[in-house]
PDB file of C-alpha atoms in Angstrom:
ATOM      1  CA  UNK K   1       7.738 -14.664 -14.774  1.00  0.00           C
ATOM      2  CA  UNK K   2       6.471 -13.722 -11.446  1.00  0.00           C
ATOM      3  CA  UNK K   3       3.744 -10.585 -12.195  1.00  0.00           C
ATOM      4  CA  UNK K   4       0.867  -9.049 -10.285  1.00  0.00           C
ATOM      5  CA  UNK K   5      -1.884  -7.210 -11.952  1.00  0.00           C
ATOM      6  CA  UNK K   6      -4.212  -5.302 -10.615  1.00  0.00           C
ATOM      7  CA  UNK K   7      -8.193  -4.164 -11.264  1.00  0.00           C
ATOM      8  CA  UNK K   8      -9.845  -2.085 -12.160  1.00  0.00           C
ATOM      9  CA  UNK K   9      -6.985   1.107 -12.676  1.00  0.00           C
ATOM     10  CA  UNK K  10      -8.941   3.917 -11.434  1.00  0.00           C
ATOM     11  CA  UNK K  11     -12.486   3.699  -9.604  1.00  0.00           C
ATOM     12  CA  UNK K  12     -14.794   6.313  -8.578  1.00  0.00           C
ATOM     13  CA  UNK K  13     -17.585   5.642  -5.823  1.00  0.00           C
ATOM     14  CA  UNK K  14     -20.342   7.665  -4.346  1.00  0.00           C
ATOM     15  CA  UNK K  15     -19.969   7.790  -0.698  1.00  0.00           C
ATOM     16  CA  UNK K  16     -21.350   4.617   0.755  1.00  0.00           C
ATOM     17  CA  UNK K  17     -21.116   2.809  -2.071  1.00  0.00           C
ATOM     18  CA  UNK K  18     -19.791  -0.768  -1.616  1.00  0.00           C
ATOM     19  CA  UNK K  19     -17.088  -2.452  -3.992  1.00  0.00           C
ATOM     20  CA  UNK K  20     -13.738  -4.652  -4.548  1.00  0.00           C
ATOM     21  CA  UNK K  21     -10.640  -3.990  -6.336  1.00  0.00           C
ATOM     22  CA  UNK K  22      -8.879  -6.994  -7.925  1.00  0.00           C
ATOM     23  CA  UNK K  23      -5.014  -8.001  -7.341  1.00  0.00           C
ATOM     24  CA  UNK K  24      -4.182 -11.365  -9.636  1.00  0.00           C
ATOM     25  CA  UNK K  25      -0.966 -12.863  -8.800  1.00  0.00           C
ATOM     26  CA  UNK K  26       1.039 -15.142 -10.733  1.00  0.00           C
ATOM     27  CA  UNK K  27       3.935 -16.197  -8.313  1.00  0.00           C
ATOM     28  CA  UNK K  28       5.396 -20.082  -8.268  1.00  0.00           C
ATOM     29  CA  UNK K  29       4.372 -20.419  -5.101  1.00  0.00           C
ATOM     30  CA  UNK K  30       2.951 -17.798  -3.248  1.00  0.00           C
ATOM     31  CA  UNK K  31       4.953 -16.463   0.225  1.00  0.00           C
ATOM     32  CA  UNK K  32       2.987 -13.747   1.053  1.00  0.00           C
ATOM     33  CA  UNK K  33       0.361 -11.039  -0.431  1.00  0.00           C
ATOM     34  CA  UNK K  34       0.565  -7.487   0.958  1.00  0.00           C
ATOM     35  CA  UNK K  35      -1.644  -4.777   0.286  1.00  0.00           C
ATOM     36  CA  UNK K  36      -0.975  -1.063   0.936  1.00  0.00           C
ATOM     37  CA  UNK K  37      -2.198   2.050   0.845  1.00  0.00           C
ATOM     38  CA  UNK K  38      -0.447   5.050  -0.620  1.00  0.00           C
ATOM     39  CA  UNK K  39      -1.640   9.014  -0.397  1.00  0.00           C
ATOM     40  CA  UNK K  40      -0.608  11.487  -3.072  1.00  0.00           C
ATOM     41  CA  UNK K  41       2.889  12.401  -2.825  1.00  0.00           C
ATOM     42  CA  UNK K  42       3.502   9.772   0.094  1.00  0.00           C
ATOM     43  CA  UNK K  43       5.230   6.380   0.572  1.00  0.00           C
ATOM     44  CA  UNK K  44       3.031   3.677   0.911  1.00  0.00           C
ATOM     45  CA  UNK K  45       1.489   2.710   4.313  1.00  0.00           C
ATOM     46  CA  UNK K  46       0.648  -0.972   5.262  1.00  0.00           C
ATOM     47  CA  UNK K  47      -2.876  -2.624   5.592  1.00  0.00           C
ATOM     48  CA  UNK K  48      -2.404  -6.805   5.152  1.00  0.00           C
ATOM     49  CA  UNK K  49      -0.399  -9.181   4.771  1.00  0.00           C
ATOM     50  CA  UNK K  50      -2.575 -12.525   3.599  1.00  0.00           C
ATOM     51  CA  UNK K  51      -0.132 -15.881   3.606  1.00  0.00           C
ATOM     52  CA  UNK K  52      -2.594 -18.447   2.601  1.00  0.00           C
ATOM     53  CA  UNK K  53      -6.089 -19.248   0.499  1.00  0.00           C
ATOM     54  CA  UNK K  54      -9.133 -18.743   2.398  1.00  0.00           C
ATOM     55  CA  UNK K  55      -7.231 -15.905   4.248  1.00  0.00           C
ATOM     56  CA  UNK K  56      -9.222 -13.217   5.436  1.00  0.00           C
ATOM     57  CA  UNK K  57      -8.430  -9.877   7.097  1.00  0.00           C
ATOM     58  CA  UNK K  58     -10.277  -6.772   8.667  1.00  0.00           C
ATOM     59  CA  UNK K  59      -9.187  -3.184   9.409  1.00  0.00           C
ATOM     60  CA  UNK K  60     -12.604  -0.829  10.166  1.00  0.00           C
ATOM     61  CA  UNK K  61     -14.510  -0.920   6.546  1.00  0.00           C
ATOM     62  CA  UNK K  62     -12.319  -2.895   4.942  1.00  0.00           C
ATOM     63  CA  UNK K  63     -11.721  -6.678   4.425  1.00  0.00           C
ATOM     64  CA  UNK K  64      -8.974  -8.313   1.819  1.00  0.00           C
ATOM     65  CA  UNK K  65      -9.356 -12.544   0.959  1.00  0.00           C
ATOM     66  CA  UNK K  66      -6.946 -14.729  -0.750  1.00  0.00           C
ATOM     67  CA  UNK K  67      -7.499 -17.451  -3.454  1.00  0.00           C
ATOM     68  CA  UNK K  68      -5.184 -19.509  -5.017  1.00  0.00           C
ATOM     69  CA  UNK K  69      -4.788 -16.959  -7.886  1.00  0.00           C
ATOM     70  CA  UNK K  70      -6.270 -13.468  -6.942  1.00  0.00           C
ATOM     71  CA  UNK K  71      -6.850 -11.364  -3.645  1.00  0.00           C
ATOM     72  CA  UNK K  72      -9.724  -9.241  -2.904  1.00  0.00           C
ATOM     73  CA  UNK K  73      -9.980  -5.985  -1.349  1.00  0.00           C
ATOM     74  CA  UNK K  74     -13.430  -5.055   0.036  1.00  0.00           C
ATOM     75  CA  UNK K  75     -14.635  -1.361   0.963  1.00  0.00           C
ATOM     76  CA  UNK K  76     -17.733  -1.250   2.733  1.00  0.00           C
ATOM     77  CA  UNK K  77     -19.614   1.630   3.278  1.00  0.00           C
ATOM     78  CA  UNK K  78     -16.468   3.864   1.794  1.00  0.00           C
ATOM     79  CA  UNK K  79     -16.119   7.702   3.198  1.00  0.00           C
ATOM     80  CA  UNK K  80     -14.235  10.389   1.499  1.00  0.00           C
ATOM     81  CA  UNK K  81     -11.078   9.821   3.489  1.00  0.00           C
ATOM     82  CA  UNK K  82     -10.565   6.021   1.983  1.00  0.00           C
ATOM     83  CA  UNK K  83      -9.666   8.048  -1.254  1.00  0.00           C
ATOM     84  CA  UNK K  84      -6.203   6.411  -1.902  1.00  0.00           C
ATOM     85  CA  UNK K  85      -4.282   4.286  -4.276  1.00  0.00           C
ATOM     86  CA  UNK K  86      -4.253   0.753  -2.926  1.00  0.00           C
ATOM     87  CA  UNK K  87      -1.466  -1.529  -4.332  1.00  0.00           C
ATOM     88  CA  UNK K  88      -0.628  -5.261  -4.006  1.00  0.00           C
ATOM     89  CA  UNK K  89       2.988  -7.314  -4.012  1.00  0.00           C
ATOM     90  CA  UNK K  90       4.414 -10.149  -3.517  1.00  0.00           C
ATOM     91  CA  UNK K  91       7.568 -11.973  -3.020  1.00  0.00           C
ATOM     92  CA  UNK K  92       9.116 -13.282  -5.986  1.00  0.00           C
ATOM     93  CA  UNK K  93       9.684 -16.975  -5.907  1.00  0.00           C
ATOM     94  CA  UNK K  94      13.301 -18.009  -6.331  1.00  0.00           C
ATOM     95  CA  UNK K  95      14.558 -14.704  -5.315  1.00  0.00           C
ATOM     96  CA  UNK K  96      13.763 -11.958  -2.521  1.00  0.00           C
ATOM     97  CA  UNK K  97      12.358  -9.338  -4.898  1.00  0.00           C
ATOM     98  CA  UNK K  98       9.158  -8.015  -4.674  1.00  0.00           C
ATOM     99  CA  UNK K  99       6.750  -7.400  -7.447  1.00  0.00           C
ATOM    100  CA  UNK K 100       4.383  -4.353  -7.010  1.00  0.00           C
ATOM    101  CA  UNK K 101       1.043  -4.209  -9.178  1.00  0.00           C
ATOM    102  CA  UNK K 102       0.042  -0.786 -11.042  1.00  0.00           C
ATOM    103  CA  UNK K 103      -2.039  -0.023  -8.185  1.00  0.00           C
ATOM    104  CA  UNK K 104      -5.758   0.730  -8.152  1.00  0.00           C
ATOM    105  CA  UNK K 105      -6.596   4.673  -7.591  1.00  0.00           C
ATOM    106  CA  UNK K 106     -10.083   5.273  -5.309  1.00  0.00           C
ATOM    107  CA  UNK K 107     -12.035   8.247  -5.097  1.00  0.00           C
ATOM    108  CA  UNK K 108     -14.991   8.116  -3.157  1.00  0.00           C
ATOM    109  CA  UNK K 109     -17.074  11.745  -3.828  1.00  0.00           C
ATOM    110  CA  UNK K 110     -19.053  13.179  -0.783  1.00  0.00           C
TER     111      UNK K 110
ATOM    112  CA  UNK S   1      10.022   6.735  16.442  1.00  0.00           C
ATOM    113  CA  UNK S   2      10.572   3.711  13.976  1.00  0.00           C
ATOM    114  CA  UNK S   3      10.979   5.635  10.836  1.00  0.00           C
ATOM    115  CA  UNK S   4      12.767   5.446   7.444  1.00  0.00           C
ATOM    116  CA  UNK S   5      14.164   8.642   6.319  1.00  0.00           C
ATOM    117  CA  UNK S   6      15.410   9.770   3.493  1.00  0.00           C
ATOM    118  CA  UNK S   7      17.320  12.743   2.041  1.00  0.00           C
ATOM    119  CA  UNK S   8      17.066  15.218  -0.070  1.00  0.00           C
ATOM    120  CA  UNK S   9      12.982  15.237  -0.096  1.00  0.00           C
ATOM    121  CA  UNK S  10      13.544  17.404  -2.878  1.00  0.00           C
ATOM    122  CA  UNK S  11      16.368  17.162  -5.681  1.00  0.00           C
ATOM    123  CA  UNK S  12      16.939  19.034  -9.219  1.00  0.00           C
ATOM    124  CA  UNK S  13      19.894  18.539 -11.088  1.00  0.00           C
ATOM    125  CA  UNK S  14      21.377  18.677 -14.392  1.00  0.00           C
ATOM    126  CA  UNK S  15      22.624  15.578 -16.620  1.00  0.00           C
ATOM    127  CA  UNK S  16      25.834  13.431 -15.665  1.00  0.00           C
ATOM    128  CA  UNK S  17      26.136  15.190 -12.282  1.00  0.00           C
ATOM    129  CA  UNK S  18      26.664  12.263  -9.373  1.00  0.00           C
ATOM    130  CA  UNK S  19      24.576  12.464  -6.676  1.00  0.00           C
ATOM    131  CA  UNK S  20      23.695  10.072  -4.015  1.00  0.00           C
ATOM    132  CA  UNK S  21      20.196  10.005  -2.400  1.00  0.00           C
ATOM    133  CA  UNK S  22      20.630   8.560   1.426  1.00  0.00           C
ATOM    134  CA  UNK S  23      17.711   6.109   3.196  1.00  0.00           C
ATOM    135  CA  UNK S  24      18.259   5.117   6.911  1.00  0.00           C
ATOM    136  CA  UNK S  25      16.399   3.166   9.298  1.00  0.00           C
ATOM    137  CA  UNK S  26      16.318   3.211  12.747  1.00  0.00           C
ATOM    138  CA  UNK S  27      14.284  -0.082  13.312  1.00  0.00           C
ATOM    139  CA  UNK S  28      17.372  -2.787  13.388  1.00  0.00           C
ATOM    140  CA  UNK S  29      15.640  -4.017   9.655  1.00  0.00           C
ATOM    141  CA  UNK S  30      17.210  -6.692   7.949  1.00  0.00           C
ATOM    142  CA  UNK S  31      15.833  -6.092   4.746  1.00  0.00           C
ATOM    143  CA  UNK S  32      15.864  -3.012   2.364  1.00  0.00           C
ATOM    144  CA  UNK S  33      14.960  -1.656  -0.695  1.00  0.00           C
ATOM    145  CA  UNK S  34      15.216   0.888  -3.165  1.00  0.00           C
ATOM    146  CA  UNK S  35      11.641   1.703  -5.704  1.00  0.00           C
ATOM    147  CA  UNK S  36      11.224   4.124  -8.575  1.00  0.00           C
ATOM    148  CA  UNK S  37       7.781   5.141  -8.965  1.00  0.00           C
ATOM    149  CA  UNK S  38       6.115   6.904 -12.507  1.00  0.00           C
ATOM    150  CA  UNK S  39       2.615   7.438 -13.646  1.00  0.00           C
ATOM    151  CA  UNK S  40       1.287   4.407 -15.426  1.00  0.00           C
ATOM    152  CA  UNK S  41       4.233   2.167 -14.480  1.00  0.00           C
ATOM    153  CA  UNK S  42       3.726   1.648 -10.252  1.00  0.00           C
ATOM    154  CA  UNK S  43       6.254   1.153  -8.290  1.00  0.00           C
ATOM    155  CA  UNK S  44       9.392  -0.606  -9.615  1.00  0.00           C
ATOM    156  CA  UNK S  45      12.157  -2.249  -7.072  1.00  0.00           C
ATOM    157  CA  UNK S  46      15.454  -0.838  -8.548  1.00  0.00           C
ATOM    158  CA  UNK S  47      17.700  -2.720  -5.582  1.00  0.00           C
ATOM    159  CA  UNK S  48      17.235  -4.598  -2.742  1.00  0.00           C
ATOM    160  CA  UNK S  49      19.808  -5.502   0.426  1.00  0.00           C
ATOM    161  CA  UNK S  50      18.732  -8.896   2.777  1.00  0.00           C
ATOM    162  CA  UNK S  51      21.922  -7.711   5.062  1.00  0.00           C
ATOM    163  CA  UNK S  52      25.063  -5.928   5.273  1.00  0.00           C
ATOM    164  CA  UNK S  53      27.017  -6.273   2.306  1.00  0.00           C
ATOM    165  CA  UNK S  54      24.507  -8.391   0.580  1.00  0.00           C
ATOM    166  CA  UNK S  55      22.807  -6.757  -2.279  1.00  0.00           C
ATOM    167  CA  UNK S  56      21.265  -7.735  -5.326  1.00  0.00           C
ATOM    168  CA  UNK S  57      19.407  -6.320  -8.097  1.00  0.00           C
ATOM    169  CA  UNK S  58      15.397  -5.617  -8.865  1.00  0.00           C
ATOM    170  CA  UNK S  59      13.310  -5.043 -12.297  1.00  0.00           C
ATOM    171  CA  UNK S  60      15.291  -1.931 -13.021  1.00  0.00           C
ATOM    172  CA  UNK S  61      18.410  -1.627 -11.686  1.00  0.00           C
ATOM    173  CA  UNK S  62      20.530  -0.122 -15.072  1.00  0.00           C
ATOM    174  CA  UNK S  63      21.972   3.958 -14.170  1.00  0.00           C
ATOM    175  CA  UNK S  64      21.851   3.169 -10.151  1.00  0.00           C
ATOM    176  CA  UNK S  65      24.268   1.571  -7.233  1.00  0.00           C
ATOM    177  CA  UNK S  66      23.905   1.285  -3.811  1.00  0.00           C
ATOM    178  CA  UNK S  67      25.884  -0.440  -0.839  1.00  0.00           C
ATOM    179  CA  UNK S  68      25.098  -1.165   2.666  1.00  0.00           C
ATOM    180  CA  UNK S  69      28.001  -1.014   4.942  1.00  0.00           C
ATOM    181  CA  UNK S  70      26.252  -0.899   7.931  1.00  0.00           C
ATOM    182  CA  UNK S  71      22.615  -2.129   8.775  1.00  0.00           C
ATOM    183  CA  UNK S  72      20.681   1.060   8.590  1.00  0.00           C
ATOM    184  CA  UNK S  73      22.170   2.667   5.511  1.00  0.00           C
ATOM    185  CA  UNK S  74      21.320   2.278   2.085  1.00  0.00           C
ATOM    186  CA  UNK S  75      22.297   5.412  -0.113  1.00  0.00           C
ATOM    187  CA  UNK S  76      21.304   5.169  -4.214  1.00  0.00           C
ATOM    188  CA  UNK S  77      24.102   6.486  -5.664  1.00  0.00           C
ATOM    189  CA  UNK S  78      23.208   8.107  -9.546  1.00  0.00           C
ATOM    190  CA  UNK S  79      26.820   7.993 -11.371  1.00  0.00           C
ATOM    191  CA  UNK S  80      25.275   9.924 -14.457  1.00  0.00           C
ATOM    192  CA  UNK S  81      21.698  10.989 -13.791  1.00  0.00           C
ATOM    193  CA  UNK S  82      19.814  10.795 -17.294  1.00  0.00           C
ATOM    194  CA  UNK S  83      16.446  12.759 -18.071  1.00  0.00           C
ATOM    195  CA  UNK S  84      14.923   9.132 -18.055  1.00  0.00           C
ATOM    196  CA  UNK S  85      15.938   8.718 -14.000  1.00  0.00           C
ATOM    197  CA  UNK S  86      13.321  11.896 -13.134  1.00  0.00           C
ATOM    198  CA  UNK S  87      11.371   9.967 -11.109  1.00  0.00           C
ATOM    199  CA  UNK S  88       9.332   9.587  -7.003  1.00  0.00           C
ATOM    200  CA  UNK S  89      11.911   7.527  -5.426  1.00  0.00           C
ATOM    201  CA  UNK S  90      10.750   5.474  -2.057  1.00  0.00           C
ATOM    202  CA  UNK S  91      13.178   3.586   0.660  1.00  0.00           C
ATOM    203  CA  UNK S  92      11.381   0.659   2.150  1.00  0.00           C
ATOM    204  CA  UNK S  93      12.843  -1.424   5.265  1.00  0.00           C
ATOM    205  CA  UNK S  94      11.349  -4.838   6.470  1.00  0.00           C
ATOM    206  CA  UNK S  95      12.262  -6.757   9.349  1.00  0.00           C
ATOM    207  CA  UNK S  96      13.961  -9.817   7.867  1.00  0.00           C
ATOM    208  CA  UNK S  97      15.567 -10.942   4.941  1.00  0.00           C
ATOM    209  CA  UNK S  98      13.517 -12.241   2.139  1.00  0.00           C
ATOM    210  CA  UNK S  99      10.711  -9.955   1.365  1.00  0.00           C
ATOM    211  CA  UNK S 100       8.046 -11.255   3.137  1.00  0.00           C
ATOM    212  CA  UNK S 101       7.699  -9.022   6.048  1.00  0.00           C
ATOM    213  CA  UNK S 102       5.731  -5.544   6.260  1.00  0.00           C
ATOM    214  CA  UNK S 103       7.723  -2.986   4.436  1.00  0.00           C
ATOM    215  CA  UNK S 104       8.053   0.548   6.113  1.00  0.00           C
ATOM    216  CA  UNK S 105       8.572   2.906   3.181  1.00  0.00           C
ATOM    217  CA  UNK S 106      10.453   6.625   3.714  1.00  0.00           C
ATOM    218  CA  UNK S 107       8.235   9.433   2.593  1.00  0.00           C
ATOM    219  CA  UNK S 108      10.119   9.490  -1.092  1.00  0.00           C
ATOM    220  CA  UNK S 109      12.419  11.512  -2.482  1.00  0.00           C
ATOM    221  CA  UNK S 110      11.677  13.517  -5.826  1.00  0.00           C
ATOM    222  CA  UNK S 111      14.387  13.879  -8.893  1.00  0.00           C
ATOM    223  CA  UNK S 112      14.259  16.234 -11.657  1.00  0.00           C
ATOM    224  CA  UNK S 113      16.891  15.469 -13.876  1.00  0.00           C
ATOM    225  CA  UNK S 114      17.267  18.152 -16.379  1.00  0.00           C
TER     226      UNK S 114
END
């Protein structure tokens, strides 16, 4: 069964405080790993799209990589206003679903 | 603009009353979707559409239909609303068929069903 999991749930960073947040995939065979970002109360808003291992993509202090089995989302530096849930999906294999993880929620405090 | 919207933002109703919850798109998308959306469970596809007339279901399609006549529309339509369908409800477009473009989501749509 296609699934995507996500790490850690919730995370909590002082301002300027580097990290990553986890998004394990296990798809058939992979056609495509998205992340988004979603604001309280809002639909979700698009960051990457990452199509094959060794993949990597920048947008101001972030950066998300692909391996054969997980994608990473880096936060460099993080300000107050990257305080969001950031999900992952993917395209199911065999079908045109797509499979959301949990989501990770980050709050980065002043 | 390239939008999705949806309507009502904002929806309470009472057990077994039918109501329909409309998405549209104004981006010539090939693709759409219906999600659900609760604490603890993320976001859940309920339906998805890869064209006109072509619609299949997602994880958690039981209590909902939809159709899609035409290319932008794709109303949910809630037969018999349940307590157990109060959810955050999001429309999501993508440019082709498939699910592996960029999905533009609407800004959601929340039930109360009492």
């Amino acid at each position: 069964e296609d699934q995507v999991t996500q790490s850690p749930e919730a995370l909590r960073l002082q301002e300027g405080e580097s990290s990553s947040l986890n998004c394990s995939y296990t798809v058939s065979g992979l056609r495509g790993l998205f992340w988004y970002r979603q604001d309280p109360g809002k639909g979700p808003e698009f960051l990457f799209t990452l199509y094959s291992a060794g993949e990597e993509k920048e947008k101001e202090r972030l950066k998300a990589t692909l391996t054969k089995k997980e994608s990473f989302l880096h936060i460099t530096a993080p300000k107050p206003e990257d305080s969001a849930t950031y999900l992952c999906a993917v395209p199911g294999w065999g079908d045109d679903k797509i499979i959301f993880g949990k989501g990770t929620r980050l709050h980065i405090l002043p | 603009e390239a939008q999705v919207t949806q309507n009502p933002r904002y929806l309470i109703t009472v057990t077994g009353k039918k109501l329909t919850v409309t998405c549209s798109q104004n981006m010539n998308h090939e693709y759409m979707s219906w999600y659900r959306q609760d604490p603890g469970l993320g976001l859940r596809q309920i339906y998805y559409s890869m064209n006109v007339e072509v619609t299949d279901k997602g994880d958690v399609p039981e209590g909902y239909k939809v159709s899609r006549k035409e290319k932008r529309n794709f109303p949910l339509i809630l037969e018999s609303p349940s307590p157990n369908q109060t959810s955050l409800y999001f429309c999501a477009s993508s440019l082709t068929s498939g699910g592996t473009d960029t999905q533009y989501f609407g800004p959601g749509t929340r039930l109360t069903v009492l």
